[in-house]
């Protein structure tokens, strides 16, 4: 199997530029994202919910980052939940219920969670790097 970068750096740059354009104060969220990644996919995904309504530009940055991770992992053959229902997404992240896409459904395995978390950590490192360049 050949090495595949999945465009993490390029995607991170796009996200940082969009966040800076929307609200430069939201850029510090990159550092918080990197710290939160250590606590797991569930907490990372949930941070957008905490910020929603209070600090919307920051919540948008978290949501866009999650959406990008979902697309990146899809390229790797790992499905991450991105359902609008909070309870469903939460259960899917814990592997309790399957992620349904079209006719296919799959539960998020422990191995897939670990891979996604490793990719998320690297993705956040890229976000931090670009944040430092554009601040």
PDB file of N, CA and C in Angstrom, residues 55-92:
ATOM      1  N   UNK A  55     -20.907  31.705  20.191  1.00  0.00           N
ATOM      2  CA  UNK A  55     -19.791  32.205  19.383  1.00  0.00           C
ATOM      3  C   UNK A  55     -19.859  31.487  18.037  1.00  0.00           C
ATOM      4  N   UNK A  56     -20.775  31.949  17.193  1.00  0.00           N
ATOM      5  CA  UNK A  56     -21.126  31.218  15.984  1.00  0.00           C
ATOM      6  C   UNK A  56     -19.967  31.067  15.004  1.00  0.00           C
ATOM      7  N   UNK A  57     -19.117  32.088  14.862  1.00  0.00           N
ATOM      8  CA  UNK A  57     -18.007  31.959  13.910  1.00  0.00           C
ATOM      9  C   UNK A  57     -17.040  30.861  14.348  1.00  0.00           C
ATOM     10  N   UNK A  58     -16.855  30.715  15.650  1.00  0.00           N
ATOM     11  CA  UNK A  58     -16.006  29.639  16.166  1.00  0.00           C
ATOM     12  C   UNK A  58     -16.684  28.289  15.963  1.00  0.00           C
ATOM     13  N   UNK A  59     -17.989  28.238  16.220  1.00  0.00           N
ATOM     14  CA  UNK A  59     -18.749  26.999  16.003  1.00  0.00           C
ATOM     15  C   UNK A  59     -18.686  26.588  14.537  1.00  0.00           C
ATOM     16  N   UNK A  60     -18.772  27.568  13.641  1.00  0.00           N
ATOM     17  CA  UNK A  60     -18.701  27.278  12.204  1.00  0.00           C
ATOM     18  C   UNK A  60     -17.345  26.687  11.826  1.00  0.00           C
ATOM     19  N   UNK A  61     -16.288  27.208  12.417  1.00  0.00           N
ATOM     20  CA  UNK A  61     -14.935  26.702  12.150  1.00  0.00           C
ATOM     21  C   UNK A  61     -14.826  25.238  12.586  1.00  0.00           C
ATOM     22  N   UNK A  62     -15.342  24.926  13.772  1.00  0.00           N
ATOM     23  CA  UNK A  62     -15.322  23.540  14.258  1.00  0.00           C
ATOM     24  C   UNK A  62     -16.145  22.640  13.343  1.00  0.00           C
ATOM     25  N   UNK A  63     -17.327  23.110  12.955  1.00  0.00           N
ATOM     26  CA  UNK A  63     -18.212  22.308  12.096  1.00  0.00           C
ATOM     27  C   UNK A  63     -17.567  22.072  10.739  1.00  0.00           C
ATOM     28  N   UNK A  64     -16.984  23.101  10.149  1.00  0.00           N
ATOM     29  CA  UNK A  64     -16.324  22.949   8.849  1.00  0.00           C
ATOM     30  C   UNK A  64     -15.141  21.994   8.949  1.00  0.00           C
ATOM     31  N   UNK A  65     -14.442  22.033  10.062  1.00  0.00           N
ATOM     32  CA  UNK A  65     -13.321  21.116  10.264  1.00  0.00           C
ATOM     33  C   UNK A  65     -13.831  19.681  10.358  1.00  0.00           C
ATOM     34  N   UNK A  66     -14.905  19.469  11.100  1.00  0.00           N
ATOM     35  CA  UNK A  66     -15.492  18.123  11.189  1.00  0.00           C
ATOM     36  C   UNK A  66     -15.963  17.648   9.813  1.00  0.00           C
ATOM     37  N   UNK A  67     -16.652  18.530   9.077  1.00  0.00           N
ATOM     38  CA  UNK A  67     -17.129  18.169   7.737  1.00  0.00           C
ATOM     39  C   UNK A  67     -15.969  17.758   6.838  1.00  0.00           C
ATOM     40  N   UNK A  68     -14.862  18.478   6.936  1.00  0.00           N
ATOM     41  CA  UNK A  68     -13.675  18.142   6.139  1.00  0.00           C
ATOM     42  C   UNK A  68     -13.100  16.797   6.550  1.00  0.00           C
ATOM     43  N   UNK A  69     -13.047  16.538   7.854  1.00  0.00           N
ATOM     44  CA  UNK A  69     -12.548  15.248   8.334  1.00  0.00           C
ATOM     45  C   UNK A  69     -13.417  14.113   7.809  1.00  0.00           C
ATOM     46  N   UNK A  70     -14.720  14.300   7.806  1.00  0.00           N
ATOM     47  CA  UNK A  70     -15.639  13.275   7.293  1.00  0.00           C
ATOM     48  C   UNK A  70     -15.307  12.959   5.834  1.00  0.00           C
ATOM     49  N   UNK A  71     -15.079  13.990   5.030  1.00  0.00           N
ATOM     50  CA  UNK A  71     -14.740  13.785   3.611  1.00  0.00           C
ATOM     51  C   UNK A  71     -13.381  13.107   3.454  1.00  0.00           C
ATOM     52  N   UNK A  72     -12.422  13.524   4.245  1.00  0.00           N
ATOM     53  CA  UNK A  72     -11.077  12.936   4.182  1.00  0.00           C
ATOM     54  C   UNK A  72     -11.130  11.456   4.539  1.00  0.00           C
ATOM     55  N   UNK A  73     -11.836  11.132   5.602  1.00  0.00           N
ATOM     56  CA  UNK A  73     -11.921   9.737   6.035  1.00  0.00           C
ATOM     57  C   UNK A  73     -12.703   8.895   5.032  1.00  0.00           C
ATOM     58  N   UNK A  74     -13.661   9.503   4.365  1.00  0.00           N
ATOM     59  CA  UNK A  74     -14.414   8.785   3.334  1.00  0.00           C
ATOM     60  C   UNK A  74     -13.481   8.336   2.206  1.00  0.00           C
ATOM     61  N   UNK A  75     -12.519   9.203   1.850  1.00  0.00           N
ATOM     62  CA  UNK A  75     -11.521   8.829   0.834  1.00  0.00           C
ATOM     63  C   UNK A  75     -10.705   7.626   1.283  1.00  0.00           C
ATOM     64  N   UNK A  76     -10.528   7.493   2.591  1.00  0.00           N
ATOM     65  CA  UNK A  76      -9.755   6.383   3.157  1.00  0.00           C
ATOM     66  C   UNK A  76     -10.621   5.142   3.381  1.00  0.00           C
ATOM     67  N   UNK A  77     -11.904   5.259   3.059  1.00  0.00           N
ATOM     68  CA  UNK A  77     -12.798   4.120   3.216  1.00  0.00           C
ATOM     69  C   UNK A  77     -13.385   3.977   4.608  1.00  0.00           C
ATOM     70  N   UNK A  78     -13.287   5.027   5.417  1.00  0.00           N
ATOM     71  CA  UNK A  78     -13.849   5.004   6.772  1.00  0.00           C
ATOM     72  C   UNK A  78     -14.976   6.029   6.832  1.00  0.00           C
ATOM     73  N   UNK A  79     -16.142   5.562   7.203  1.00  0.00           N
ATOM     74  CA  UNK A  79     -17.314   6.435   7.302  1.00  0.00           C
ATOM     75  C   UNK A  79     -17.422   7.000   8.713  1.00  0.00           C
ATOM     76  N   UNK A  80     -17.474   8.314   8.791  1.00  0.00           N
ATOM     77  CA  UNK A  80     -17.724   8.993  10.060  1.00  0.00           C
ATOM     78  C   UNK A  80     -19.121   9.597  10.002  1.00  0.00           C
ATOM     79  N   UNK A  81     -19.805   9.646  11.132  1.00  0.00           N
ATOM     80  CA  UNK A  81     -21.156  10.213  11.118  1.00  0.00           C
ATOM     81  C   UNK A  81     -21.133  11.722  10.930  1.00  0.00           C
ATOM     82  N   UNK A  82     -22.161  12.202  10.252  1.00  0.00           N
ATOM     83  CA  UNK A  82     -22.317  13.639  10.071  1.00  0.00           C
ATOM     84  C   UNK A  82     -23.810  13.945   9.985  1.00  0.00           C
ATOM     85  N   UNK A  83     -24.543  13.336  10.877  1.00  0.00           N
ATOM     86  CA  UNK A  83     -25.995  13.450  10.914  1.00  0.00           C
ATOM     87  C   UNK A  83     -26.385  14.732  11.640  1.00  0.00           C
ATOM     88  N   UNK A  84     -27.495  15.326  11.246  1.00  0.00           N
ATOM     89  CA  UNK A  84     -27.936  16.559  11.905  1.00  0.00           C
ATOM     90  C   UNK A  84     -28.521  16.297  13.292  1.00  0.00           C
ATOM     91  N   UNK A  85     -28.944  15.070  13.553  1.00  0.00           N
ATOM     92  CA  UNK A  85     -29.494  14.709  14.863  1.00  0.00           C
ATOM     93  C   UNK A  85     -28.351  14.408  15.833  1.00  0.00           C
ATOM     94  N   UNK A  86     -28.286  15.158  16.913  1.00  0.00           N
ATOM     95  CA  UNK A  86     -27.185  15.047  17.875  1.00  0.00           C
ATOM     96  C   UNK A  86     -27.119  13.661  18.496  1.00  0.00           C
ATOM     97  N   UNK A  87     -28.259  13.132  18.903  1.00  0.00           N
ATOM     98  CA  UNK A  87     -28.281  11.823  19.563  1.00  0.00           C
ATOM     99  C   UNK A  87     -27.826  10.709  18.618  1.00  0.00           C
ATOM    100  N   UNK A  88     -28.267  10.770  17.378  1.00  0.00           N
ATOM    101  CA  UNK A  88     -27.869   9.747  16.400  1.00  0.00           C
ATOM    102  C   UNK A  88     -26.370   9.809  16.150  1.00  0.00           C
ATOM    103  N   UNK A  89     -25.855  11.012  15.909  1.00  0.00           N
ATOM    104  CA  UNK A  89     -24.419  11.151  15.659  1.00  0.00           C
ATOM    105  C   UNK A  89     -23.610  10.657  16.848  1.00  0.00           C
ATOM    106  N   UNK A  90     -24.046  11.006  18.033  1.00  0.00           N
ATOM    107  CA  UNK A  90     -23.349  10.568  19.240  1.00  0.00           C
ATOM    108  C   UNK A  90     -23.302   9.044  19.322  1.00  0.00           C
ATOM    109  N   UNK A  91     -24.426   8.393  19.106  1.00  0.00           N
ATOM    110  CA  UNK A  91     -24.471   6.931  19.161  1.00  0.00           C
ATOM    111  C   UNK A  91     -23.625   6.301  18.055  1.00  0.00           C
ATOM    112  N   UNK A  92     -23.603   6.933  16.891  1.00  0.00           N
ATOM    113  CA  UNK A  92     -22.781   6.417  15.793  1.00  0.00           C
ATOM    114  C   UNK A  92     -21.299   6.549  16.112  1.00  0.00           C
TER     115      UNK A  92
END
